[in-house]
Short mmCIF file of C-alpha atoms in Angstrom, two decimals:
data_model
loop_
_atom_site.label_atom_id
_atom_site.label_comp_id
_atom_site.label_asym_id
_atom_site.label_seq_id
_atom_site.Cartn_x
_atom_site.Cartn_y
_atom_site.Cartn_z
CA MET A 1 -1.96 -5.82 37.39
CA VAL A 2 -4.53 -4.29 39.85
CA TYR A 3 -7.39 -6.76 40.95
CA GLY A 4 -6.59 -8.83 37.87
CA LEU A 5 -7.84 -6.24 35.54
CA ASP A 6 -6.49 -5.12 32.25
CA PRO A 7 -4.01 -2.33 33.14
CA SER A 8 -4.83 -0.15 30.13
CA ILE A 9 -8.47 -0.17 31.04
CA VAL A 10 -7.62 0.70 34.70
CA ARG A 11 -5.44 3.58 33.68
CA TYR A 12 -8.22 4.84 31.35
CA VAL A 13 -10.75 4.72 34.24
CA MET A 14 -8.36 6.51 36.62
CA ARG A 15 -7.75 9.32 34.16
CA LYS A 16 -11.42 9.56 33.35
CA VAL A 17 -12.57 9.60 36.95
CA ARG A 18 -9.93 12.30 37.76
CA LYS A 19 -10.92 14.45 34.77
CA GLU A 20 -14.76 14.07 35.45
CA SER A 21 -14.01 15.10 39.07
CA GLY A 22 -12.42 18.34 37.71
CA TYR A 23 -8.98 17.58 38.89
CA ARG A 24 -5.55 18.12 37.27
CA GLN A 25 -2.70 15.73 38.15
CA GLU A 26 -1.05 18.43 40.22
CA ASP A 27 -4.20 19.08 42.26
CA ILE A 28 -4.05 15.59 43.64
CA ALA A 29 -0.37 15.45 44.22
CA ASP A 30 0.99 15.88 47.82
CA ALA A 31 3.91 15.08 49.96
CA THR A 32 2.93 11.26 49.93
CA MET A 33 2.55 11.12 46.10
CA SER A 34 4.33 13.52 43.69
CA TYR A 35 2.86 14.77 40.33
CA GLY A 36 5.53 12.70 38.52
CA THR A 37 4.20 9.59 40.20
CA ILE A 38 0.62 10.25 39.28
CA SER A 39 1.74 10.91 35.74
CA ASN A 40 3.65 7.61 35.59
CA ILE A 41 0.67 5.65 36.88
CA GLU A 42 -1.84 6.96 34.32
CA ARG A 43 0.70 6.52 31.52
CA GLY A 44 1.88 3.17 32.54
CA VAL A 45 5.56 4.11 32.70
CA GLY A 46 8.22 3.83 35.27
CA ASN A 47 8.53 1.07 38.03
CA VAL A 48 5.36 2.09 40.04
CA ASP A 49 4.40 -0.75 42.39
CA GLU A 50 0.83 -1.99 42.85
CA LYS A 51 0.74 -0.65 46.43
CA THR A 52 1.18 2.93 45.07
CA VAL A 53 -1.34 2.38 42.34
CA LEU A 54 -3.90 1.28 45.09
CA LYS A 55 -3.09 4.34 47.00
CA TYR A 56 -3.76 6.52 44.02
CA LEU A 57 -7.13 4.77 43.46
CA ALA A 58 -8.10 5.51 47.05
CA LYS A 59 -7.35 9.26 46.32
CA LEU A 60 -9.78 9.04 43.43
CA GLY A 61 -12.34 7.57 45.83
CA LEU A 62 -12.16 4.15 44.15
CA ASN A 63 -12.08 0.88 45.87
CA GLU A 64 -11.99 -2.83 44.49
CA ALA A 65 -15.77 -3.05 44.11
CA THR A 66 -16.38 0.36 42.58
CA LEU A 67 -13.29 -0.07 40.27
CA LYS A 68 -14.48 -3.39 38.94
CA ASN A 69 -18.05 -2.11 38.41
CA ILE A 70 -16.77 0.87 36.48
CA VAL A 71 -14.42 -1.30 34.39
CA LYS A 72 -17.19 -3.71 33.58
CA LYS A 73 -19.30 -0.90 32.34
CA GLU A 74 -16.47 0.62 30.18
CA LEU A 75 -15.80 -2.80 28.68
CA GLU A 76 -19.33 -3.11 27.69
CA ARG A 77 -19.25 0.41 26.05
CA MET A 78 -15.96 -0.49 24.51
CA GLU A 79 -17.42 -3.66 22.93
CA GLU A 80 -20.28 -1.66 21.29
CA LEU A 81 -17.85 0.98 20.21
CA THR A 82 -15.40 -1.46 18.68
CA PHE A 83 -18.31 -2.91 16.63
CA GLU A 84 -19.19 0.53 15.33
CA LEU A 85 -15.56 1.27 14.39
CA GLN A 86 -15.22 -2.12 12.59
CA LEU A 87 -18.34 -1.29 10.52
CA ILE A 88 -16.70 2.04 9.44
CA GLU A 89 -13.54 0.19 8.57
CA LEU A 90 -15.64 -2.25 6.40
CA MET A 91 -17.14 0.72 4.53
CA LEU A 92 -13.51 2.09 3.93
CA ASP A 93 -12.38 -1.37 2.90
CA ASN A 94 -15.19 -1.61 0.31
CA ASN A 95 -14.58 1.82 -1.06
CA LYS A 96 -17.97 2.96 0.13
CA LEU A 97 -16.77 6.23 1.58
CA GLY A 98 -18.89 9.11 0.39
CA THR A 99 -19.44 11.27 3.41
CA HIS A 100 -20.97 8.46 5.57
CA ALA A 101 -17.80 6.95 7.10
CA GLU A 102 -16.46 10.48 8.05
CA GLN A 103 -19.91 11.48 9.50
CA MET A 104 -20.05 8.32 11.52
CA LEU A 105 -16.71 8.89 12.86
CA LYS A 106 -17.60 12.56 13.90
CA THR A 107 -20.50 11.32 15.91
CA ILE A 108 -18.30 9.04 17.98
CA GLY A 109 -16.39 11.47 20.06
CA ILE A 110 -13.74 9.71 22.21
CA GLU A 111 -10.92 10.92 24.41
CA ARG A 112 -7.36 10.69 23.02
CA TYR A 113 -6.31 8.55 26.03
CA HIS A 114 -9.25 6.13 25.41
CA PRO A 115 -7.97 2.58 24.69
CA LEU A 116 -9.67 2.65 21.25
CA ALA A 117 -8.23 6.04 20.39
CA PRO A 118 -5.43 4.54 18.15
CA PHE A 119 -8.06 2.65 16.13
CA TYR A 120 -10.34 5.73 15.88
CA THR A 121 -7.40 7.83 14.74
CA TYR A 122 -6.28 5.25 12.20
CA LEU A 123 -9.71 5.40 10.80
CA GLU A 124 -9.47 9.18 10.44
CA GLY A 125 -6.30 8.52 8.47
CA ARG A 126 -8.21 6.07 6.27
CA CYS A 127 -10.73 8.64 5.44
CA PHE A 128 -8.07 11.10 4.33
CA GLN A 129 -6.27 8.47 2.40
CA ALA A 130 -9.53 7.60 0.53
CA LYS A 131 -9.60 11.23 -0.56
CA LYS A 132 -5.87 11.08 -1.63
CA ALA A 133 -4.96 13.66 1.08
CA TYR A 134 -1.80 11.57 1.85
CA ASP A 135 -0.16 14.26 4.16
CA LYS A 136 -3.18 14.29 6.44
CA ALA A 137 -3.51 10.56 6.25
CA GLU A 138 0.06 9.95 7.24
CA LYS A 139 -0.15 12.53 10.12
CA HIS A 140 -3.11 10.41 11.50
CA TYR A 141 -1.28 7.13 11.23
CA LYS A 142 1.71 8.49 12.92
CA PHE A 143 -0.50 10.09 15.70
CA ALA A 144 -2.33 6.72 16.21
CA ILE A 145 1.06 4.96 16.77
CA ARG A 146 2.18 7.71 19.17
CA LEU A 147 -1.20 7.38 21.16
CA HIS A 148 -0.77 3.69 21.39
CA ASN A 149 2.87 3.93 22.64
CA GLN A 150 2.23 6.97 24.89
CA TYR A 151 -0.54 5.38 26.84
CA LYS A 152 0.94 1.79 26.92
CA LEU A 153 -2.20 0.28 25.37
CA LEU A 154 -2.32 -3.48 25.32
CA SER A 155 -3.87 -3.73 21.86
CA LYS A 156 -4.47 -7.19 20.51
CA ASP A 157 -5.30 -6.09 17.06
CA ASN A 158 -1.78 -5.01 15.88
CA ILE A 159 -2.95 -1.45 15.25
CA VAL A 160 0.67 -0.22 15.15
CA SER A 161 1.44 -2.69 12.42
CA ILE A 162 -1.69 -1.84 10.49
CA CYS A 163 -0.72 1.99 10.75
CA TYR A 164 2.75 1.28 9.38
CA ASN A 165 1.34 -0.77 6.65
CA GLU A 166 -0.94 2.21 5.56
CA LEU A 167 1.89 4.48 5.84
CA SER A 168 3.83 2.28 3.35
CA ILE A 169 0.77 2.27 1.01
CA CYS A 170 0.54 6.11 1.06
CA CYS A 171 4.24 6.25 0.12
CA TYR A 172 4.00 3.70 -2.62
CA VAL A 173 1.11 5.49 -4.39
CA GLN A 174 3.33 8.48 -4.29
CA ASN A 175 6.25 6.67 -5.83
CA LYS A 176 8.28 6.95 -2.60
CA ILE A 177 9.28 3.18 -2.83
CA ASP A 178 12.23 3.32 -0.47
CA LYS A 179 10.08 4.97 2.28
CA ALA A 180 7.30 2.42 1.64
CA LEU A 181 9.72 -0.43 2.15
CA HIS A 182 11.03 1.25 5.37
CA TYR A 183 7.39 1.53 6.89
CA VAL A 184 6.30 -2.03 5.87
CA GLU A 185 9.44 -3.47 7.60
CA LYS A 186 8.68 -1.41 10.75
CA GLY A 187 5.18 -2.78 10.56
CA LEU A 188 6.46 -6.29 10.41
CA ALA A 189 8.90 -5.79 13.17
CA GLU A 190 5.99 -4.46 15.46
CA TYR A 191 3.79 -7.43 14.49
CA VAL A 192 2.79 -9.72 17.46
CA GLU A 193 1.22 -13.24 16.74
CA HIS A 194 -1.92 -13.76 18.73
CA GLU A 195 -3.52 -17.08 19.51
CA GLY A 196 -7.04 -17.91 18.20
CA SER A 197 -9.24 -15.18 16.68
CA GLU A 198 -7.98 -12.24 18.71
CA ASP A 199 -6.74 -10.31 15.62
CA ARG A 200 -9.24 -7.98 13.92
CA ARG A 201 -7.77 -9.24 10.68
CA ASP A 202 -4.64 -10.98 9.61
CA ILE A 203 -2.13 -8.12 8.72
CA LYS A 204 1.02 -10.03 8.41
CA ALA A 205 0.21 -11.56 5.07
CA PRO A 206 -0.73 -8.21 3.46
CA MET A 207 2.46 -6.61 4.81
CA LEU A 208 4.55 -9.42 3.32
CA ASN A 209 2.72 -9.12 0.17
CA ASN A 210 3.38 -5.26 0.11
CA LYS A 211 7.07 -5.81 0.93
CA ALA A 212 7.40 -8.11 -1.88
CA LEU A 213 5.78 -5.63 -4.25
CA TYR A 214 8.10 -2.80 -3.14
CA LEU A 215 11.17 -5.08 -3.59
CA LEU A 216 9.96 -5.92 -7.13
CA ASN A 217 9.70 -2.18 -7.83
CA LEU A 218 13.15 -1.68 -6.59
CA SER A 219 14.43 -4.46 -8.87
CA GLN A 220 15.51 -6.63 -5.71
CA TYR A 221 14.18 -9.81 -7.28
CA GLU A 222 15.87 -12.37 -5.05
CA ALA A 223 14.56 -10.76 -1.85
CA ALA A 224 10.98 -10.62 -3.37
CA LYS A 225 11.35 -14.25 -4.63
CA GLN A 226 12.17 -15.50 -1.15
CA ILE A 227 8.93 -13.79 0.29
CA ILE A 228 6.73 -14.98 -2.50
CA ASP A 229 8.08 -18.57 -2.56
CA ASP A 230 7.34 -18.79 1.31
CA MET A 231 3.87 -17.32 0.84
CA TRP A 232 3.12 -19.63 -2.19
CA ALA A 233 3.92 -22.53 -0.04
CA LYS A 234 1.43 -21.37 2.69
CA ARG A 235 -1.15 -19.75 0.27
CA PHE A 236 -4.08 -21.87 1.53
CA GLU A 237 -3.42 -20.89 5.23
CA ILE A 238 -3.95 -17.13 4.42
CA ARG A 239 -6.89 -15.78 6.44
CA SER A 240 -6.83 -12.06 5.39
CA SER A 241 -8.58 -12.10 1.94
CA TYR A 242 -8.70 -13.19 -1.64
CA TYR A 243 -7.08 -9.87 -2.56
CA THR A 244 -3.80 -10.94 -0.71
CA LEU A 245 -4.05 -14.52 -2.18
CA LEU A 246 -4.37 -13.14 -5.72
CA ASN A 247 -1.43 -10.77 -5.25
CA ILE A 248 0.61 -13.79 -4.48
CA TYR A 249 -0.50 -15.31 -7.75
CA LYS A 250 0.28 -12.01 -9.54
CA TYR A 251 3.80 -11.55 -8.08
CA ARG A 252 4.67 -15.24 -8.49
CA ALA A 253 3.71 -15.03 -12.24
CA MET A 254 5.87 -11.93 -12.54
CA LEU A 255 8.89 -13.62 -11.18
CA LEU A 256 8.42 -16.77 -13.29
CA ARG A 257 8.09 -14.55 -16.38
CA LYS A 258 11.35 -12.91 -15.50
CA MET A 259 12.90 -16.31 -15.03
CA GLN A 260 11.49 -17.24 -18.47
CA LYS A 261 9.66 -20.14 -16.93
CA TYR A 262 6.66 -19.30 -19.13
CA ALA A 263 4.71 -22.66 -19.10
CA GLU A 264 4.56 -22.38 -15.28
CA ALA A 265 3.77 -18.83 -15.25
CA ILE A 266 0.79 -19.30 -17.65
CA GLU A 267 -0.55 -22.18 -15.36
CA ILE A 268 -0.31 -19.93 -12.40
CA CYS A 269 -1.93 -16.94 -14.30
CA LYS A 270 -4.92 -19.08 -15.48
CA GLU A 271 -5.49 -20.41 -12.00
CA GLY A 272 -5.35 -16.88 -10.50
CA ILE A 273 -7.75 -15.55 -13.20
CA HIS A 274 -10.36 -18.21 -12.40
CA LEU A 275 -9.89 -17.64 -8.52
CA GLY A 276 -10.47 -13.81 -9.07
CA PHE A 277 -13.34 -14.36 -11.40
CA ARG A 278 -15.13 -16.72 -9.07
CA ASN A 279 -14.75 -14.29 -6.30
CA ASN A 280 -15.61 -11.28 -8.30
CA ILE A 281 -12.38 -9.44 -7.61
CA GLN A 282 -11.98 -7.73 -10.95
CA ASN A 283 -8.99 -5.48 -10.48
CA ARG A 284 -6.87 -8.48 -9.51
CA TYR A 285 -7.81 -10.92 -12.28
CA LEU A 286 -7.56 -8.15 -14.87
CA ASP A 287 -3.86 -7.55 -13.70
CA ILE A 288 -3.25 -11.24 -13.98
CA MET A 289 -4.78 -11.26 -17.43
CA ASN A 290 -2.32 -8.52 -18.50
CA ILE A 291 0.59 -10.55 -17.19
CA LEU A 292 -0.72 -13.70 -19.02
CA GLY A 293 -0.95 -11.63 -22.21
CA SER A 294 2.65 -10.18 -21.63
CA ILE A 295 3.93 -13.75 -21.41
CA TYR A 296 2.47 -14.60 -24.84
CA LEU A 297 3.90 -11.36 -26.01
CA LEU A 298 7.44 -12.28 -25.03
CA GLN A 299 6.95 -15.66 -26.77
CA LYS A 300 5.75 -13.67 -29.89
CA GLN A 301 2.34 -15.45 -29.80
CA LEU A 302 0.77 -12.14 -30.81
CA ASP A 303 -2.61 -13.37 -31.54
CA LYS A 304 -2.99 -15.02 -28.00
CA ALA A 305 -1.41 -11.86 -26.41
CA GLU A 306 -3.82 -9.47 -28.33
CA HIS A 307 -6.76 -11.69 -27.24
CA TYR A 308 -5.97 -11.30 -23.55
CA PHE A 309 -5.35 -7.65 -23.65
CA GLN A 310 -8.48 -7.00 -25.53
CA MET A 311 -10.31 -9.11 -23.08
CA VAL A 312 -9.07 -6.87 -20.29
CA LEU A 313 -10.64 -3.92 -22.04
CA ASN A 314 -13.90 -5.78 -22.66
CA HIS A 315 -14.22 -6.77 -19.03
CA ASP A 316 -13.35 -3.25 -17.92
CA TYR A 317 -15.84 -1.63 -20.39
CA GLU A 318 -16.92 0.94 -17.73
CA GLY A 319 -13.31 1.99 -17.15
CA ASN A 320 -13.28 1.34 -13.34
CA HIS A 321 -9.82 -0.09 -13.28
CA PRO A 322 -7.20 2.52 -14.85
CA ARG A 323 -4.21 0.56 -14.00
CA SER A 324 -5.20 -2.62 -15.85
CA ARG A 325 -6.79 -0.46 -18.68
CA THR A 326 -3.47 1.46 -19.08
CA ASP A 327 -1.53 -1.62 -19.20
CA ALA A 328 -3.85 -3.34 -21.74
CA LEU A 329 -3.77 -0.37 -24.11
CA THR A 330 -0.05 0.07 -23.82
CA TYR A 331 0.62 -3.75 -24.71
CA LEU A 332 -1.75 -3.48 -27.61
CA ALA A 333 -0.01 -0.39 -28.82
CA ILE A 334 3.32 -2.27 -28.69
CA ILE A 335 1.84 -5.16 -30.72
CA TYR A 336 0.38 -2.96 -33.43
CA ALA A 337 3.68 -0.93 -33.69
CA HIS A 338 5.38 -4.35 -34.35
CA GLU A 339 2.98 -5.02 -37.11
CA LYS A 340 3.53 -1.49 -38.46
CA ASP A 341 -0.17 -0.65 -38.02
CA TRP A 342 0.76 2.83 -37.01
CA ALA A 343 -2.89 4.19 -36.92
CA LYS A 344 -3.87 1.49 -34.32
CA ALA A 345 -0.59 1.86 -32.39
CA GLU A 346 -1.01 5.74 -32.07
CA GLY A 347 -4.69 5.47 -31.23
CA HIS A 348 -4.16 2.87 -28.40
CA ILE A 349 -1.10 4.71 -26.95
CA GLN A 350 -3.06 7.98 -26.99
CA ARG A 351 -5.91 6.40 -25.08
CA ALA A 352 -3.22 4.94 -22.60
CA LEU A 353 -1.76 8.30 -22.12
CA ASP A 354 -5.17 9.85 -21.49
CA VAL A 355 -6.03 7.22 -18.70
CA ALA A 356 -2.53 7.45 -17.19
CA ARG A 357 -2.60 11.27 -17.04
CA SER A 358 -6.23 11.31 -15.58
CA ASN A 359 -6.20 8.32 -13.21
CA TYR A 360 -2.91 6.55 -12.89
CA ARG A 361 0.30 8.51 -12.98
CA ASN A 362 2.35 5.63 -11.71
CA ARG A 363 2.24 4.16 -15.28
CA LEU A 364 2.68 7.44 -17.16
CA SER A 365 6.43 7.31 -17.56
CA LYS A 366 6.31 3.85 -19.16
CA VAL A 367 3.42 4.78 -21.47
CA LEU A 368 5.42 7.93 -22.60
CA ILE A 369 8.41 5.67 -23.48
CA VAL A 370 6.18 3.39 -25.57
CA ALA A 371 4.71 6.41 -27.25
CA GLY A 372 8.21 7.73 -27.91
CA ASN A 373 9.11 4.37 -29.52
CA ILE A 374 6.16 4.40 -31.73
CA TYR A 375 6.89 7.86 -33.02
CA ALA A 376 10.66 7.34 -33.30
CA GLU A 377 10.15 3.97 -35.30
CA GLN A 378 8.27 6.27 -37.82
CA GLN A 379 11.21 8.77 -37.75
CA ASN A 380 8.68 11.30 -36.15
CA PHE A 381 11.31 12.72 -33.85
CA THR A 382 9.34 15.98 -33.33
CA LEU A 383 6.79 13.95 -31.42
CA ALA A 384 9.11 11.28 -30.01
CA ILE A 385 11.49 13.54 -28.22
CA PRO A 386 8.96 15.23 -26.00
CA CYS A 387 7.66 11.87 -24.84
CA TYR A 388 11.07 10.66 -23.90
CA GLN A 389 12.00 14.00 -22.20
CA GLU A 390 8.91 13.96 -20.16
CA ALA A 391 9.32 10.32 -19.19
CA GLU A 392 12.86 11.11 -18.12
CA GLN A 393 11.75 14.04 -15.84
CA LEU A 394 8.93 11.88 -14.37
CA SER A 395 11.31 8.97 -13.63
CA LEU A 396 13.79 11.39 -12.19
CA LYS A 397 11.16 12.80 -9.88
CA ASP A 398 9.78 9.51 -8.92
CA GLY A 399 13.31 7.99 -8.28
CA LEU A 400 12.77 5.38 -10.97
CA LYS A 401 16.37 5.47 -12.15
CA LYS A 402 16.19 2.42 -14.43
CA ARG A 403 13.23 3.99 -16.25
CA GLN A 404 15.11 7.17 -16.41
CA TYR A 405 17.97 5.29 -18.09
CA THR A 406 15.59 3.72 -20.62
CA ALA A 407 14.15 7.10 -21.58
CA LEU A 408 17.57 8.79 -21.82
CA LEU A 409 18.90 5.96 -24.04
CA GLN A 410 15.95 6.16 -26.45
CA LEU A 411 16.32 10.00 -26.45
CA ALA A 412 20.07 9.62 -27.35
CA LYS A 413 19.14 7.41 -30.21
CA CYS A 414 16.83 10.03 -31.49
CA PHE A 415 19.41 12.86 -31.40
CA ASP A 416 21.84 10.41 -33.09
CA SER A 417 19.51 9.80 -35.94
CA MET A 418 18.80 13.48 -36.41
CA GLU A 419 22.73 14.18 -36.22
CA ALA A 420 22.05 16.66 -33.34
CA GLU A 421 25.47 16.26 -32.00
CA ASN A 422 25.38 18.59 -29.15
CA GLU A 423 22.03 17.29 -27.66
CA TRP A 424 23.35 13.74 -28.28
CA LYS A 425 26.49 14.51 -26.28
CA VAL A 426 24.56 15.94 -23.31
CA THR A 427 22.12 12.98 -23.23
CA ILE A 428 24.68 10.28 -23.68
CA LYS A 429 26.67 11.74 -20.81
CA LYS A 430 23.59 11.38 -18.49
CA VAL A 431 23.14 7.89 -19.83
CA MET A 432 26.69 6.90 -18.94
CA ASN A 433 26.46 8.53 -15.53
CA LEU A 434 23.35 6.52 -14.69
CA GLN A 435 24.89 3.31 -16.12
CA GLN A 436 27.91 3.68 -14.00
CA GLU A 437 25.89 4.70 -10.88
CA LEU A 438 23.42 1.75 -11.08
CA ASN A 439 25.61 -0.80 -13.01
CA LEU A 440 22.75 -1.58 -15.22
CA GLN A 441 22.18 -2.45 -18.94
CA SER A 442 18.47 -2.26 -19.41
CA GLU A 443 15.26 -2.14 -17.37
CA GLU A 444 13.11 -5.18 -16.86
CA GLU A 445 10.10 -3.91 -18.79
CA VAL A 446 8.40 -4.64 -22.06
CA TYR A 447 8.46 -1.74 -24.42
CA ALA A 448 8.68 -3.41 -27.84
CA ILE A 449 8.80 -6.82 -29.43
#
């Protein structure tokens, strides 16, 4: 470390001074210092000793006093710039994008070798992600990681882990669950604990949260349970946000529901709903409210279940939370189908389909299966079959093989009831192939009572 200064700042200053002087690296190279050595010094690679670094500083006209003075000024600029970038991140975190965050970023032009370049590039990715331009977002996150590694920046904010986490989220919303899990595991592997309040935010807890979510989606329940059990024990130590804490409540309730520990799951749901309501985190407490309703549904306490699903719709009267709204409408359709109230069942499942098609494609295949069930139960196979077929194709495209199996099994039942032998044979062959491939019997979802 030269003169006790941060090496990443010193490297930035050297490169900046050289460029402002109009020199390329090869212009400064001579018999005493090769172009390769200069490149290694500026990139922080290779085994370049401090004596050689000091020699290069002298070539740039920098001595200890001038270097420290420049570093001091750059650190002051960086402190101001960091604050500006953090404000932009807060805008993105609060979904207040518009054109403001992008415009603010564009007014801050920084060099790609600047110590804050990875953070800046990550924010560019966030802007694209907010617009659902996932390919461009992923490109920027990967570039931010590459910049951090290329210039050997000594970041204390775990920007590499943050970028990997965002890459995992981009994959998840596109139903690329295996890739999402891959990226979040890379983020956890890159994570470095820092003492005190060095971190811009606690990213480890959200990453573990996301890993549990992806494992649940992949039906790897034991692995997900291990993560959630550990996080539950430490839930009051989580510094990141109430969003992360409420996700722990949500996933724990889901796991307890699967284990049929309904009483414990109900208490967790109620506690999570109160926590979310007090902190005005509507999308989280509505999700947990749906889970609570589903627990009552599984216990065939239909009045209680209907009450909570209807409450979700009442709380989301403006339709700002399509995921929760889709789930509530779907569960209500299941209840009304069980009660043979076909008009209500069809009305609610159609509303669920409309929301899922417009706003939340991730839920669409499940909604289509429930729709197919409603029509099949009424022997209306003309409407049921297209629902199952579309659900099967969507599940195949999204890699949701258990859901594909469910759709195919229901489709086979339709063809059997219709005595459409050829179609039944083709479908049942697909069912058997999937059953053999996955060694499964049924999907862990609620489609009917």
